[in-house]
C-alpha positions as semicolon CSV with decimal commas, in nm:
position;residue;x (nm);y (nm);z (nm)
1;M;9,343;5,814;7,088
2;N;9,505;6,033;6,825
3;N;9,740;5,923;6,551
4;E;10,053;6,039;6,734
5;T;9,972;5,824;7,038
6;T;9,898;5,524;6,817
7;T;10,224;5,574;6,631
8;L;10,421;5,601;6,957
9;I;10,271;5,280;7,091
10;S;10,347;5,099;6,766
11;L;10,704;5,234;6,774
12;K;10,758;5,113;7,130
13;K;10,629;4,768;7,039
14;A;10,855;4,758;6,738
15;M;11,154;4,863;6,953
16;K;11,075;4,586;7,204
17;R;11,064;4,330;6,922
18;V;11,398;4,457;6,792
19;D;11,542;4,448;7,145
20;H;11,425;4,089;7,191
21;K;11,580;3,991;6,857
22;L;11,906;4,161;6,953
23;Q;11,912;3,974;7,283
24;A;11,844;3,647;7,101
25;L;12,124;3,724;6,855
26;E;12,360;3,813;7,139
27;A;12,284;3,481;7,307
28;Q;12,347;3,298;6,979
29;F;12,677;3,480;6,930
30;K;12,786;3,390;7,284
31;E;12,701;3,027;7,215
32;L;12,892;3,038;6,885
33;D;13,192;3,195;7,062
34;F;13,183;2,917;7,321
35;I;13,166;2,652;7,047
36;K;13,449;2,822;6,859
37;D;13,670;2,834;7,171
38;S;13,592;2,471;7,248
39;L;13,676;2,360;6,894
40;T;13,995;2,569;6,898
41;Q;14,109;2,405;7,222
42;K;14,031;2,059;7,087
43;F;14,219;2,137;6,766
44;E;14,522;2,267;6,956
45;H;14,520;1,962;7,184
46;H;14,491;1,730;6,883
47;S;14,771;1,915;6,703
48;K;14,998;1,885;7,005
49;A;14,916;1,516;7,038
50;L;14,996;1,457;6,671
51;A;15,319;1,655;6,699
52;S;15,418;1,461;7,011
53;Q;15,342;1,128;6,841
54;A;15,537;1,234;6,532
55;A;15,835;1,331;6,748
56;Q;15,819;1,000;6,935
57;D;15,798;0,804;6,609
58;E;16,096;0,998;6,478
59;L;16,286;0,923;6,798
60;W;16,217;0,549;6,770
61;T;16,334;0,554;6,411
62;A;16,650;0,738;6,516
63;V;16,722;0,490;6,795
64;L;16,704;0,194;6,558
65;A;16,877;0,362;6,263
66;P;17,251;0,370;6,353
67;K;17,443;0,054;6,270
68;F;17,642;0,022;6,590
69;T;17,864;-0,278;6,651
70;S;17,770;-0,495;6,947
71;M;18,057;-0,348;7,146
72;E;17,956;0,011;7,068
73;L;17,595;-0,062;7,159
74;N;17,700;-0,221;7,488
75;I;17,907;0,085;7,578
76;L;17,631;0,335;7,497
77;H;17,374;0,124;7,678
78;S;17,599;0,112;7,985
79;Y;17,612;0,491;7,999
80;V;17,235;0,506;7,967
81;I;17,190;0,254;8,250
82;D;17,424;0,449;8,478
83;V;17,229;0,771;8,424
84;L;16,885;0,614;8,472
85;V;16,999;0,442;8,790
86;C;17,152;0,771;8,904
87;L;16,827;0,961;8,853
88;H;16,619;0,703;9,039
89;T;16,870;0,687;9,323
90;H;16,882;1,066;9,368
91;V;16,504;1,094;9,366
92;V;16,446;0,832;9,635
93;E;16,729;0,978;9,843
94;K;16,538;1,306;9,852
95;L;16,208;1,128;9,924
96;P;16,300;0,863;10,186
97;D;15,941;0,830;10,304
98;L;15,831;0,729;9,952
99;V;16,101;0,469;9,881
100;R;15,858;0,177;9,886
101;G;15,620;0,354;9,651
102;L;15,896;0,441;9,402
103;P;16,072;0,109;9,335
104;T;16,163;0,192;8,975
105;L;16,230;0,490;8,754
106;A;15,905;0,410;8,575
107;S;15,716;0,459;8,900
108;V;15,880;0,798;8,942
109;L;15,788;0,901;8,588
110;R;15,428;0,788;8,636
111;R;15,367;0,937;8,978
112;K;15,532;1,274;8,915
113;V;15,249;1,360;8,676
114;K;14,995;1,389;8,959
115;N;15,221;1,431;9,262
116;G;15,363;1,782;9,290
117;R;15,621;1,684;9,552
118;I;15,767;1,406;9,339
119;R;15,758;1,632;9,033
120;A;15,948;1,907;9,217
121;V;16,218;1,663;9,332
122;W;16,240;1,511;8,985
123;E;16,290;1,853;8,825
124;S;16,550;1,939;9,089
125;V;16,744;1,618;9,020
126;L;16,735;1,681;8,644
127;E;16,870;2,032;8,696
128;E;17,146;1,907;8,924
129;C;17,253;1,657;8,659
130;G;17,225;1,905;8,373
131;L;16,953;1,700;8,202
132;Q;16,620;1,789;8,042
133;E;16,293;1,602;7,996
134;G;16,373;1,551;7,629
135;D;16,698;1,378;7,726
136;I;16,508;1,135;7,949
137;R;16,263;1,048;7,672
138;A;16,555;0,976;7,441
139;L;16,744;0,768;7,698
140;C;16,438;0,568;7,800
141;T;16,358;0,498;7,435
142;F;16,717;0,383;7,379
143;F;16,699;0,163;7,689
144;I;16,374;-0,002;7,583
145;A;16,489;-0,055;7,224
146;H;16,820;-0,219;7,310
147;G;16,784;-0,340;7,669
148;N;16,733;-0,709;7,592
149;K;17,027;-0,751;7,358
150;T;17,311;-0,569;7,533
151;E;17,565;-0,630;7,806
152;Y;17,668;-0,391;8,080
153;Y;18,030;-0,272;8,069
154;V;18,189;-0,111;8,373
155;A;18,374;0,219;8,318
156;K;18,721;0,061;8,292
157;V;18,609;-0,176;8,018
158;R;18,436;0,104;7,824
159;H;18,753;0,313;7,817
160;M;18,956;0,014;7,699
161;Y;18,745;-0,010;7,383
162;I;18,662;0,355;7,310
163;R;18,856;0,648;7,447
164;D;18,611;0,918;7,340
165;V;18,256;0,790;7,311
166;S;18,132;1,144;7,237
167;V;18,295;1,126;6,894
168;L;18,113;0,799;6,824
169;I;17,779;0,956;6,920
170;T;17,838;1,270;6,713
171;N;17,938;1,071;6,405
172;M;17,675;0,798;6,424
173;V;17,362;0,962;6,571
174;K;17,202;1,221;6,343
175;N;16,879;1,282;6,535
176;Q;16,939;1,593;6,746
177;S;16,726;1,485;7,044
178;L;16,888;1,143;7,069
179;Q;17,236;1,280;7,010
180;A;17,192;1,546;7,280
181;G;17,051;1,294;7,527
182;L;17,337;1,047;7,479
183;L;17,603;1,319;7,494
184;R;17,460;1,456;7,818
185;A;17,441;1,105;7,962
186;V;17,811;1,059;7,894
187;Q;17,886;1,396;8,052
188;V;17,691;1,308;8,366
189;V;17,879;0,980;8,406
190;E;18,222;1,116;8,321
191;K;18,180;1,406;8,565
192;G;18,117;1,150;8,838
193;K;17,758;1,248;8,908
194;A;17,636;0,899;8,826
195;V;17,759;0,596;9,020
196;S;17,819;0,292;8,802
197;A;17,564;0,015;8,819
198;P;17,657;-0,328;8,962
199;E;17,873;-0,566;8,759
200;E;17,566;-0,770;8,654
201;P;17,278;-0,527;8,654
202;K;17,044;-0,715;8,421
203;S;16,826;-0,871;8,688
204;S;16,781;-0,550;8,885
205;L;16,749;-0,321;8,585
206;K;16,513;-0,531;8,380
207;E;16,219;-0,355;8,545
208;L;16,388;-0,016;8,568
209;I;16,161;0,151;8,315
210;P;15,915;-0,121;8,206
211;S;15,639;0,107;8,089
212;V;15,777;0,438;7,970
213;K;15,742;0,360;7,599
214;N;15,427;0,568;7,578
């Protein structure tokens, strides 16, 4: 075996070793890319969760911040009740076969997450009423925060005390999400899209949204 043949064999062996190392490095890089993508997704999810929690905390602060009189709070709460009842009513009207499984607005909010049919109807009802998901979060938060210390006023009584409740909301509520939600609630009711709740709705509405705080 001459020197050239020996050199060629050695070169081929060296090339195989290099090729194996390159394959090993490629596998390591793929694993590192996978880890990087996984960490990036976790970070983005965590960031969104923190942002959502911060927004919810800000909303709760905003709901409790304004110093409304008892009468003003009763009027605002009455509008909120009318809209929440309206939404629940419209949803079950469109899903008559699911009436028993959707006894409250809270049940609608829970089940729409995994049920595409309920979600589609919910989104349709929101669009018909000119409302957005952010409005519902604001209204539900308002309802939970003040529900146990307010009275329901029918439309005639509300107008006797305050002629333009939109001015009250604009002047007193500084948080944009809460302000927008309350203003849209008033618009829905005043345009006649929401039917007023019964004269004494406390017993029937107490469980309207019992678990939407989170």
